[in-house]
Coordinates of C-alpha atoms and ligand atoms in Angstrom, one line a residue:
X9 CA 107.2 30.3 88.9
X10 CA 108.8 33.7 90.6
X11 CA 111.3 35.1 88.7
X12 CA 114.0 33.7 90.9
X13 CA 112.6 30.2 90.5
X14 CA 113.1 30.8 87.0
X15 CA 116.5 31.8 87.2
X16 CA 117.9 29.8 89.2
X17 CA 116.7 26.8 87.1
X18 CA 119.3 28.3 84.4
X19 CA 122.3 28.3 86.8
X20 CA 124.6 25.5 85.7
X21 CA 126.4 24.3 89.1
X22 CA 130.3 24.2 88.3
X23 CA 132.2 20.6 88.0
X24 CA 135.4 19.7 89.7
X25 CA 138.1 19.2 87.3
X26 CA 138.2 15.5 87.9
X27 CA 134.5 15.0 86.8
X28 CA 135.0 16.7 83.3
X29 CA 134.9 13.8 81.1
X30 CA 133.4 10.6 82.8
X31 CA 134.5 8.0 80.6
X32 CA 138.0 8.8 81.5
X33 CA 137.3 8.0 85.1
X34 CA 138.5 4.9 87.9
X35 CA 138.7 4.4 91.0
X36 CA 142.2 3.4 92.7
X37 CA 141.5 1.3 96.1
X38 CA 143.6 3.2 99.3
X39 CA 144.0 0.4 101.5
X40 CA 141.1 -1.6 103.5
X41 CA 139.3 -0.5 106.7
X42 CA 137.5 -1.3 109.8
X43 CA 134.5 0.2 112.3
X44 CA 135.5 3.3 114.4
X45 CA 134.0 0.9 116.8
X46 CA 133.0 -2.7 117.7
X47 CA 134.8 -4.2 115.2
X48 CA 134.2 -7.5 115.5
X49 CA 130.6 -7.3 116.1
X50 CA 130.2 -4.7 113.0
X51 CA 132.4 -7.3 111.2
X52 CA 129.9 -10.5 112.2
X53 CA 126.7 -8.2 111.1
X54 CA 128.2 -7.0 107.5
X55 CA 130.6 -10.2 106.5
X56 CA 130.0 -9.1 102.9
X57 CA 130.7 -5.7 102.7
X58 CA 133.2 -5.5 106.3
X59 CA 136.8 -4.2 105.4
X60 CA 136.1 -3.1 101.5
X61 CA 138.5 -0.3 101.3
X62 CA 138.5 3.7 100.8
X63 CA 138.2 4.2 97.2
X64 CA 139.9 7.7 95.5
X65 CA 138.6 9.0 91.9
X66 CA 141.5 9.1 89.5
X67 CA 142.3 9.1 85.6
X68 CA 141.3 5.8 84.0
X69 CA 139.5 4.0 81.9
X70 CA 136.1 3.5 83.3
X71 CA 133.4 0.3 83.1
X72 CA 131.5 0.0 80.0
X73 CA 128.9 2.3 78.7
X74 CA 126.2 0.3 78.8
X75 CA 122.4 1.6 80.0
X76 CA 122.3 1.6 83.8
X77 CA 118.9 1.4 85.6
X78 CA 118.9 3.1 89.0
X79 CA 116.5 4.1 92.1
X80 CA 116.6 7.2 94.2
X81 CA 115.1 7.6 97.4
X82 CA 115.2 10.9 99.7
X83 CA 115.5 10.0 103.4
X84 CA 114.4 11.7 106.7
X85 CA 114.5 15.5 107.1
X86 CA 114.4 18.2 103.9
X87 CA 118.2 19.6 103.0
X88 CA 119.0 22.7 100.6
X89 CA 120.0 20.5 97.3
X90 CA 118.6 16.9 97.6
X91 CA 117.0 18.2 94.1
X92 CA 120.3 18.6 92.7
X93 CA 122.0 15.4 93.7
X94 CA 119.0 13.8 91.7
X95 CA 120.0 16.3 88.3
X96 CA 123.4 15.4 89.4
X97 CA 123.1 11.4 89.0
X98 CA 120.5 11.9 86.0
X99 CA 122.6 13.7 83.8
X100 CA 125.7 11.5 84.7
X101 CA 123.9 8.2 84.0
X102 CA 122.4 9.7 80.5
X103 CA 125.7 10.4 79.8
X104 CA 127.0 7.5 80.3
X105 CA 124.3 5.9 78.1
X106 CA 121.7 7.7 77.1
X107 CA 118.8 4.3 77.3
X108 CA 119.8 4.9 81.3
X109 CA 116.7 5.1 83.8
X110 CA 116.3 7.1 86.8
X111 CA 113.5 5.5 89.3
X112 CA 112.6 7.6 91.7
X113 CA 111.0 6.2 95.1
X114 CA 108.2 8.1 96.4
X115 CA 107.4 9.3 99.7
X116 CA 111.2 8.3 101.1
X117 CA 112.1 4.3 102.0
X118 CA 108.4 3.2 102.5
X119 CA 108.3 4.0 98.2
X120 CA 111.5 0.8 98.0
X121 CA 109.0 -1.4 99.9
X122 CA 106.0 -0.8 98.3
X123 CA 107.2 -0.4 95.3
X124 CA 106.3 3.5 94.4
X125 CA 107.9 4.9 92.3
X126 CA 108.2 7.0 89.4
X127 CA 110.4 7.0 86.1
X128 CA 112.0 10.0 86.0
X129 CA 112.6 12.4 82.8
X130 CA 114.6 15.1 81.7
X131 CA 111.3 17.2 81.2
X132 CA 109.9 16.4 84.9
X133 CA 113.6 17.0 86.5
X134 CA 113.8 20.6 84.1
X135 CA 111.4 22.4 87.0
X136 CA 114.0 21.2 89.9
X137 CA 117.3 22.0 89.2
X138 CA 118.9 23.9 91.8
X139 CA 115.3 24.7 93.7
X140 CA 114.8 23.7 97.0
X141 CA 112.3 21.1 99.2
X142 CA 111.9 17.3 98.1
X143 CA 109.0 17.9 96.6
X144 CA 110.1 15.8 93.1
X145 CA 109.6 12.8 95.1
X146 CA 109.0 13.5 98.5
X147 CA 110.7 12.2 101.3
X148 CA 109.8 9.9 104.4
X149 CA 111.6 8.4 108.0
X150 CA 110.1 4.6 107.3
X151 CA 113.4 2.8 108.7
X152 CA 113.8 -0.9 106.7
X153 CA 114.5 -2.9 109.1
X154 CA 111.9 -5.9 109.4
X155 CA 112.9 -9.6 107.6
X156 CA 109.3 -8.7 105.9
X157 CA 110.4 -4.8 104.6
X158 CA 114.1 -6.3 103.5
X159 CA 112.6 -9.2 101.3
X160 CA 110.0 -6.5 99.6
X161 CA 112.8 -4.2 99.0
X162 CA 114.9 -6.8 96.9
X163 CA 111.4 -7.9 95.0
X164 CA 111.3 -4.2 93.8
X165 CA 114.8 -4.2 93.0
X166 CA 114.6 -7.2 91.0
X167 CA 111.2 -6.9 89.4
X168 CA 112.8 -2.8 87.7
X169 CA 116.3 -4.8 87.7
X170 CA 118.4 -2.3 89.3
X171 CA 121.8 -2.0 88.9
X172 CA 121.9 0.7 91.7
X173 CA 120.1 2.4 94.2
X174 CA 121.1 5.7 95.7
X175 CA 119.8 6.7 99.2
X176 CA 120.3 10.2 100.1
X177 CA 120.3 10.5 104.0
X178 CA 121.5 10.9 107.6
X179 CA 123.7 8.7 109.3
X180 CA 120.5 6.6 110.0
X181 CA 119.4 6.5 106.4
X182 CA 123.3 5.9 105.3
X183 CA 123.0 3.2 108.2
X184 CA 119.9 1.4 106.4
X185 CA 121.7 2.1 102.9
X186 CA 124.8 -0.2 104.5
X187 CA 122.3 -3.2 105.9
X188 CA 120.3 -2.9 102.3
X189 CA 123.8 -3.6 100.3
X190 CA 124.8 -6.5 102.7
X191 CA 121.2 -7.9 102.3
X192 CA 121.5 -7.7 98.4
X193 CA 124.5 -9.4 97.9
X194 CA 123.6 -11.8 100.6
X195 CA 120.9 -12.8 98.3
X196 CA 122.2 -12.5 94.8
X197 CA 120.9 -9.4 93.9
X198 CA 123.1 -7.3 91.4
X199 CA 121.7 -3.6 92.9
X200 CA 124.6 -1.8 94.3
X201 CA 123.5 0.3 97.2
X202 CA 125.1 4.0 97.9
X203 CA 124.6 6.1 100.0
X204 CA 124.7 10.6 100.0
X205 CA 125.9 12.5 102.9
X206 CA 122.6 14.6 103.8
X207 CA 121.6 16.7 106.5
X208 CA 121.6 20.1 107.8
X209 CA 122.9 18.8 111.2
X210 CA 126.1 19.0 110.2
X211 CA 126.5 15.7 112.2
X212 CA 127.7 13.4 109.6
X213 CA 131.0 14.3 109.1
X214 CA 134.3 12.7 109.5
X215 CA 137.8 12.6 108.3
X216 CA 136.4 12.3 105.0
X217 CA 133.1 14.2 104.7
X218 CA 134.0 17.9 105.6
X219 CA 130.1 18.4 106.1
X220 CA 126.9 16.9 104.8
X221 CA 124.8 18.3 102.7
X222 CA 122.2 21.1 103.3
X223 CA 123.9 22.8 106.1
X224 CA 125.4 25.8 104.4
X225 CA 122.2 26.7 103.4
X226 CA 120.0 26.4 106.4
X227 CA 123.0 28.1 108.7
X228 CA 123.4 31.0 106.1
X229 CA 119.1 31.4 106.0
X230 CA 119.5 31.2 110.0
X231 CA 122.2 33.6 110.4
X232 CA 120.3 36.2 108.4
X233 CA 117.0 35.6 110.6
X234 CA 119.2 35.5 113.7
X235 CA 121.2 39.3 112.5
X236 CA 117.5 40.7 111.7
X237 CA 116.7 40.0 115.2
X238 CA 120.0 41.2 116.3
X239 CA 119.2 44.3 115.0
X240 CA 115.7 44.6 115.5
X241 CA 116.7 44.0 119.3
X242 CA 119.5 46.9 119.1
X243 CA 116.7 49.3 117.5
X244 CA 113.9 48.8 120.3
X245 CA 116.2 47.6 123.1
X246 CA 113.3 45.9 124.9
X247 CA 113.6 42.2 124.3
X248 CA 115.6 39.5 125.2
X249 CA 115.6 36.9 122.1
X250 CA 115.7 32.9 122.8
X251 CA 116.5 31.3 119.3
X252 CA 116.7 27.7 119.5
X253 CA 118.0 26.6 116.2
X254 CA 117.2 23.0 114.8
X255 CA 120.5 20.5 114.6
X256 CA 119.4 17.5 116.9
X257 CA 122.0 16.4 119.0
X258 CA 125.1 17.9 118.2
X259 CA 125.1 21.9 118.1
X260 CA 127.5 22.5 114.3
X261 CA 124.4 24.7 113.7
X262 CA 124.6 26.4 116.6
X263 CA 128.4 27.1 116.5
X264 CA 128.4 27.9 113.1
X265 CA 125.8 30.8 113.3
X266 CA 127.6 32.2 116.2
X267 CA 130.4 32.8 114.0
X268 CA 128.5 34.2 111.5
X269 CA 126.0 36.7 114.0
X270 CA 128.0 36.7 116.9
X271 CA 125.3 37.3 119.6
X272 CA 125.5 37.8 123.2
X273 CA 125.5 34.4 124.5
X274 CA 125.6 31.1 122.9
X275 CA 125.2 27.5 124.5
X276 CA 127.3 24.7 122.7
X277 CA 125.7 21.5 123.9
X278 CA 129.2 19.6 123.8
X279 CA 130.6 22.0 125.9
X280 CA 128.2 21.6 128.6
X281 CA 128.6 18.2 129.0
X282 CA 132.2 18.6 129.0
X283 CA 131.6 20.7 132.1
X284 CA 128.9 18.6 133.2
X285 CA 126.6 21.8 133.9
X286 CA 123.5 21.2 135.6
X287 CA 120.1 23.3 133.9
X288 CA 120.6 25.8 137.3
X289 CA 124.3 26.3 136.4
X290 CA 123.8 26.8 132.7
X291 CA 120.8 29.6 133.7
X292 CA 123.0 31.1 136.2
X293 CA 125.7 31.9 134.0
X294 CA 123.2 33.5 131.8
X295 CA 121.8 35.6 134.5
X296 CA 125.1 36.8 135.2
X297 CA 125.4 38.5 132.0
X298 CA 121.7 39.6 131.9
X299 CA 121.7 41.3 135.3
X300 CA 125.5 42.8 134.1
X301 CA 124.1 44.0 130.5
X302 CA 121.1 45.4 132.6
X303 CA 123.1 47.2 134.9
X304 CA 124.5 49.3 131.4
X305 CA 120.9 49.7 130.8
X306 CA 121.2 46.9 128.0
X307 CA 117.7 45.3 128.2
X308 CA 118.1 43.4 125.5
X309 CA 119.9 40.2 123.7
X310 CA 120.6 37.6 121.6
X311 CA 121.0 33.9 123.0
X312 CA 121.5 30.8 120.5
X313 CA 120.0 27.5 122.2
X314 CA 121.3 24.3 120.2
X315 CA 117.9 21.9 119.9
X316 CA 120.0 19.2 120.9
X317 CA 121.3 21.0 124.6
X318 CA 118.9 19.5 126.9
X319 CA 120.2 15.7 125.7
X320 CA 123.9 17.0 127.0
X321 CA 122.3 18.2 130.1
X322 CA 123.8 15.8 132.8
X323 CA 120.4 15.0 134.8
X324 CA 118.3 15.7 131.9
X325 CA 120.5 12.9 129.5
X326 CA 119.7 10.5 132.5
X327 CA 116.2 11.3 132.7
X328 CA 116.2 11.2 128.2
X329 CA 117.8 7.7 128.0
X330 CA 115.5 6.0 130.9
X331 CA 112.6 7.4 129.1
X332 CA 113.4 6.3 125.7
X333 CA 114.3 3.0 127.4
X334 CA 111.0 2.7 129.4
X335 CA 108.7 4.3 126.3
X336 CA 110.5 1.0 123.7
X337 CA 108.7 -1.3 125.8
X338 CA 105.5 -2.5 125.5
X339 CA 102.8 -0.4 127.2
X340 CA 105.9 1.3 128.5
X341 CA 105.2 4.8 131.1
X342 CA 106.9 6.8 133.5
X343 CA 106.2 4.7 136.4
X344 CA 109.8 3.2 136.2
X345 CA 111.7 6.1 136.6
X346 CA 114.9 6.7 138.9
X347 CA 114.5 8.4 142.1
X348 CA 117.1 11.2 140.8
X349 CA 115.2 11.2 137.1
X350 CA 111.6 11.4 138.6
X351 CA 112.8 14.0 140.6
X352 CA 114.2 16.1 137.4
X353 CA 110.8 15.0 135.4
X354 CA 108.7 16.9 138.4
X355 CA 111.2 20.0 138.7
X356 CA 110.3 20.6 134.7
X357 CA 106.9 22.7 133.2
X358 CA 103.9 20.4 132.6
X359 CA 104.6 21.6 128.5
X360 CA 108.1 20.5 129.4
X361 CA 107.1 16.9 130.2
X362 CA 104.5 16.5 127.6
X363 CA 107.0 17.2 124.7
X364 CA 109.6 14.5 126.2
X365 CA 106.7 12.1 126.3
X366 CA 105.9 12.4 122.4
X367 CA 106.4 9.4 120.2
X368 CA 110.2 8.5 119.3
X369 CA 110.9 8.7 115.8
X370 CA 111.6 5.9 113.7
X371 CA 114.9 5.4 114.6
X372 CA 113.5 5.8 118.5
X373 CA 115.1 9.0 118.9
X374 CA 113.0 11.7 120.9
X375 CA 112.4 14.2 118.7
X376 CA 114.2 17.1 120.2
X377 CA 112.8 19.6 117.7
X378 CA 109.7 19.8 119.7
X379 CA 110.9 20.3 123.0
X380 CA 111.0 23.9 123.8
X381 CA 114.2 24.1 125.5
X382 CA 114.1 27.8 125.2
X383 CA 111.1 28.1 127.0
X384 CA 112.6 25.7 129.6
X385 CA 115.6 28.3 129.7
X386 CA 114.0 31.3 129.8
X387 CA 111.5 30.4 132.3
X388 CA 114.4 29.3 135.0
X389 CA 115.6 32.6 133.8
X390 CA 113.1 34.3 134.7
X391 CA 112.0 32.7 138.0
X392 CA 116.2 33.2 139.2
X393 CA 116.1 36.5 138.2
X394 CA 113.5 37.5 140.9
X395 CA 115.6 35.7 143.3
X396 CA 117.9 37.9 142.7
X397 CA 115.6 40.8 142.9
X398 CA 116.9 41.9 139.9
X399 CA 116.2 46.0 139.1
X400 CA 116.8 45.9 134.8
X401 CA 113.6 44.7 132.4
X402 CA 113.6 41.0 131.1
X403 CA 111.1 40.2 128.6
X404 CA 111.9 37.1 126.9
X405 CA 110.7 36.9 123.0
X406 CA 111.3 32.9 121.9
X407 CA 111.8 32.0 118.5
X408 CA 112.6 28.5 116.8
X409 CA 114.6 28.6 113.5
X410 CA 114.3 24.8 112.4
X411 CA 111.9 24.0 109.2
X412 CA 112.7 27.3 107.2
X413 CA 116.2 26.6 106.4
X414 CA 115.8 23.4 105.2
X415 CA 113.7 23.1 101.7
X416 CA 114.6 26.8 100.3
X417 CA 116.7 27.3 97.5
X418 CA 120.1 25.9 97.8
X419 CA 123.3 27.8 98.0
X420 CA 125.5 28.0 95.4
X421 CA 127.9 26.1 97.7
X422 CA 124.9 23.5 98.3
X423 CA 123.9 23.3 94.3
X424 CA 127.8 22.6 93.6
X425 CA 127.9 20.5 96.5
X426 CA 125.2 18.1 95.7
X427 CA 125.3 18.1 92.0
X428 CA 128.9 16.5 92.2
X429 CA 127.5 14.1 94.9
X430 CA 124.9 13.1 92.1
X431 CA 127.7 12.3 90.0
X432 CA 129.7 10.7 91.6
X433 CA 126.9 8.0 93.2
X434 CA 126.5 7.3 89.3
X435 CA 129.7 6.6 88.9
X436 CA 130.2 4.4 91.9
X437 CA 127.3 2.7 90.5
X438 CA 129.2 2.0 87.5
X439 CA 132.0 1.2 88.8
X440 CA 130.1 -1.8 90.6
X441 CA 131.0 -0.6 94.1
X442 CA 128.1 -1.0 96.7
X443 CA 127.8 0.1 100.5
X444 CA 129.7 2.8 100.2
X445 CA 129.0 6.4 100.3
X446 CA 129.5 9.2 97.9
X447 CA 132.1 11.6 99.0
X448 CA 133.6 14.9 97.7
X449 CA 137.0 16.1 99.4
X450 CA 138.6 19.5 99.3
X451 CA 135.8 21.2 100.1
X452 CA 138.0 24.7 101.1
X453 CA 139.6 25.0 97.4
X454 CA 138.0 26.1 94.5
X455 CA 135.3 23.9 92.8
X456 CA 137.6 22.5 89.9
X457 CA 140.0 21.0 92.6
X458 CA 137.6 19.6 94.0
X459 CA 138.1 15.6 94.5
X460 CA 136.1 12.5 95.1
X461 CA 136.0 9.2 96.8
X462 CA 134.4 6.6 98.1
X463 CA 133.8 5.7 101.8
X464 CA 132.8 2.0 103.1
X465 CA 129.9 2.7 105.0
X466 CA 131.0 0.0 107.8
X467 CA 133.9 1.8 108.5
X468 CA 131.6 5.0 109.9
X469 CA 129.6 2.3 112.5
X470 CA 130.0 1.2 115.8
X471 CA 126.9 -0.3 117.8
X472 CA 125.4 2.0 119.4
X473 CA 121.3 1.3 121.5
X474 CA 118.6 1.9 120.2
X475 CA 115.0 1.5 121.0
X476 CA 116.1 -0.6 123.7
X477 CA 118.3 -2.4 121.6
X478 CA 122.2 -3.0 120.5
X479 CA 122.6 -1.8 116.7
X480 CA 125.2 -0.9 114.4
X481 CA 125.0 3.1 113.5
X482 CA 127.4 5.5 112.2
X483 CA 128.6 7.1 115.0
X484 CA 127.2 10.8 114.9
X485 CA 129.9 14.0 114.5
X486 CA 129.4 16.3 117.7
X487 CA 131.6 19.4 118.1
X488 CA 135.2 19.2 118.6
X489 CA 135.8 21.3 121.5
X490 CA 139.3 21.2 120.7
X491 CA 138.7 22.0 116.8
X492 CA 139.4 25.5 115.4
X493 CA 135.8 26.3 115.3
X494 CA 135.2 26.0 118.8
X495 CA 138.4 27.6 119.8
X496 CA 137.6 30.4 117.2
X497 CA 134.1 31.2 119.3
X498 CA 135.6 30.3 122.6
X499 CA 138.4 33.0 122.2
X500 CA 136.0 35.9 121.2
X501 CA 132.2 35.2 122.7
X502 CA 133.4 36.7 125.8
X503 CA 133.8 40.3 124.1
X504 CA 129.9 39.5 122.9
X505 CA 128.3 39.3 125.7
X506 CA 128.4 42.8 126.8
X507 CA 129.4 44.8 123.8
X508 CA 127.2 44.5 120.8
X509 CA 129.3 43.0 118.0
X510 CA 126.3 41.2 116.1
X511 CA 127.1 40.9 112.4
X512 CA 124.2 41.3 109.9
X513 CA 125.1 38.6 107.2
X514 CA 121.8 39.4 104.8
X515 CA 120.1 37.1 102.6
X516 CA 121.8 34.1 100.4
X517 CA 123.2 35.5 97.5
X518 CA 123.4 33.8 94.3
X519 CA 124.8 36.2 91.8
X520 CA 127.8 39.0 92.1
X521 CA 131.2 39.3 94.2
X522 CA 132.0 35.5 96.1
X523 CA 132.7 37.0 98.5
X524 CA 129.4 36.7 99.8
X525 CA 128.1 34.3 96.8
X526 CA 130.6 31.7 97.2
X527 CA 131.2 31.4 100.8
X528 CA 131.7 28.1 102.5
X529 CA 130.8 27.5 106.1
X530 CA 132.9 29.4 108.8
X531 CA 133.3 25.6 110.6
X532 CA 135.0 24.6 107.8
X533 CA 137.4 27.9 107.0
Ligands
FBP14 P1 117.8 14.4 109.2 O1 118.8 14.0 110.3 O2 116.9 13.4 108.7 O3 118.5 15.1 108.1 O4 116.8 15.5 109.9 C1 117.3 16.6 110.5 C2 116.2 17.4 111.2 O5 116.0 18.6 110.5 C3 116.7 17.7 112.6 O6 117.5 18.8 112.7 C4 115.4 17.8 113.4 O7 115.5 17.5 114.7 C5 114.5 16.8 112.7 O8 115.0 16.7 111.4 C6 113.1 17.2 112.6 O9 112.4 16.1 112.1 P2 111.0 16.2 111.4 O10 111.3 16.7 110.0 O11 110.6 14.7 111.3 O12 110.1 17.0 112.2

């Protein structure tokens, strides 16, 4: 182990106040609810758990101390502190009894079917705590959807006699944790399904959940990468930097590392389809400033490129949902495009059309990661530019800041975060609550005011298609383009784009002032 790994293991994440003494702890019920959307169909598909209402952490006595036996799984795509909601819910299940077991599935939701698993210890969980990656037990995007995957699910859950399980996920994964705790009760099975609010998307977020785990990390490791270049580009003054920065659809990422770096130009994917801006209007716009910066002899520049933009693009979205449409179907291919589509799928680079052709992920999503949509950008750039017979220097230097912000070590904000999340699923657990998701409120105060409750997972969904089909999701959080954030950037960018006022924001911090170890994410403050 480094040094740091070392130390970090000793840092003890701080507990809000309400989570000091867990036998003194109940939750009081706020009322029942219903789906953001669909609500009758929502209703018809979760009779069981539809309607269950929002649950707040107060002073009480709790359930019984009695030995609890309880599953893990991590779902879908690596977040800064997944190992410390599992430390989280370890410690508060030994302390509520200290015979308590801790199963965790390997290898994400395929480990629930098949039954992999491992029992986890104190000793095994001691080289984890606040560390980063999934590595304890790995992670996976197997969706359980089949009658087949279901039935193999609750076998496992009987044969270890769970009184929990705990998924930590997306909204896709919370999604599945919702259908698992219908299906459960459905058939007489005591596990209680919860779910964690992960990703460093930022997407799953609502009233409730002020962000989901893993995103103060990756924005703060992206944000230093991003000032580095920023000043690496003001030192030679020769390169024009495309960063596309991972997120998926929605661009929090994106947004929230502008305020951080503040480069020259920024593309919000919301706001373009808002504006309904064509790919040649979004590259003239850029031009516009390149060729002005050029003409002060500024060769140079920053640009932020949400992953997710080319979904809000108006033709491209089109061209997106026919293909993910035509690809569901059997032996499905291209041939079925739209005129208009077919006409945008010849206008793009061959490596263009090859990456939206890939496979779907599980959820039959296209996996927007591996689209290079600042390639796409920068060559339209490029090829307007000499249109315009433009006299400055453009050399575009592309970058994509994705995978290395999401398994390093956590923040401080992110160990906190998730260690209380660990906590609280326990208790939920205990409490005997199931399809509901763990949820820590008051993220802007100081840790001990912290407070906690529970969110019925039905009352996040709406039905929504996918792969070809109508199913019940939780709706996903894009920018508010009438939130403070937005208006925040909107109000300044303008002064970016010409002068240089990047901001260098350095490494993570873990130790010293808080003012730069304890930070929360500029979207939130
Ligand atoms: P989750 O939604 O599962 O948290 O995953 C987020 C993410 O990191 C996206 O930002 C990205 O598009 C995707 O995962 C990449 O997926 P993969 O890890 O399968 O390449």
């Amino acid at each position: 182990m480094t040094p740091l790994q070392k130390k970090r293991l000793s840092y003890i994440p701080k507990k809000p106040t309400i989570l000091a003494d867990l036998n003194a702890i109940t939750f009081a019920e706020k009322g029942a609810t219903e789906a953001i959307g669909d609500k009758g169909e929502i209703q018809k598909r979760f009779p069981q758990t539809y309607g269950r209402p929002l649950i707040k952490m107060t002073h009480g006595k709790g359930g019984a101390s009695k030995p609890l036996k309880v599953g893990v799984v991590l779902s879908g795509g690596q977040a800064a502190g997944g190992h410390n909601v599992i430390t989280g819910l370890f410690d508060a299940l030994k302390k509520i009894h200290p015979e308590s077991h801790l199963f965790g599935f390997l290898g994400g939701p395929s480990g629930i079917v098949d039954g992999k698993y491992r029992d986890l210890s104190e000793d095994e969980l001691a080289n984890y705590r606040n560390q980063g990656g999934f590595d304890l037990i790995g992670s996976g995007r197997t969706k359980i959807e089949s009658e087949e995957q279901f039935a193999k699910s609750l076998e496992v859950a009987k044969a270890l006699e769970l009184n929990g399980l705990v998924v930590i996920g997306g909204d896709d994964s919370n999604t599945n944790a919702a259908l698992l705790a219908e299906y459960f009760i459905d058939k007489g099975c005591k596990t209680r399904v919860i779910g964690v609010p992960k990703t460093i998307d930022g997407d799953l977020q609502n009233e409730h959940v002020a962000i989901s785990f893993g995103f103060d990390t990756a924005c703060k490791t992206y944000s230093e990468m991003i000032g580095n270049i920023a000043r690496d580009a003001l030192s030679a003054k020769k390169y024009t930097h495309f960063i596309k920065l991972m997120g998926r659809s929605a661009s929090h990422i994106a947004l929230e590392c502008a305020l951080q770096t503040q480069p020259n130009y920024v593309l919000i994917g919301e706001e373009v389809e808002a504006k309904n801006q064509t790919l040649q209007a979004i590259a003239q716009d850029l031009i516009d400033v390149i060729e002005r910066r050029g003409k002060e002899g500024k060769n140079y520049g920053v640009i932020l490129i949400p992953e997710g933009l080319i979904e809000f693009i108006p033709e491209m979205k089109t061209l997106i949902q026919e293909l993910n449409m035509l690809l569901a179907q059997e032996g499905g291919s291209i041939e079925g495009l739209s005129a208009p589509s077919k006409k945008t799928f010849d206008y793009l680079p061959k490596e263009i059309q090859d990456q939206l052709l890939l496979d779907r992920d599980p959820h039959g999503n296209v996996q927007v990661s591996h689209i290079q949509t600042e390639m796409l950008l920068s060559h339209v750039v490029k090829a307007e530019l000499k249109k315009r017979n433009f006299q400055g220097k453009f050399n575009a230097i592309h970058h994509f800041f994705g995978y290395e912000g999401r398994s390093c070590f956590p923040s401080n904000f992110d160990a906190t975060y998730c260690y209380s999340l660990g906590i609280v699923s326990a208790l939920l657990i205990r409490e005997g609550f199931t399809g509901y998701m763990s949820c820590v409120t008051n993220l802007r105060e100081p840790v001990e005011a912290w407070g906690v409750i529970g969110i019925p997972i039905t009352s996040l969904m709406n039905m929504e298609v996918r792969k070809g089909k109508e199913k019940p999701v939780i709706q996903k959080a894009l920018v508010d383009l009438k939130g403070q954030a937005f208006k925040r950037f909107a109000r300044d960018r303008d002064k970016w784009k010409l002068q240089d006022h990047y901001q260098f924001p350095g490494p993570i911090q873990f130790e010293g002032d808080p003012s730069y170890t304890d930070q929360i994410p500029k979207i939130l403050s």
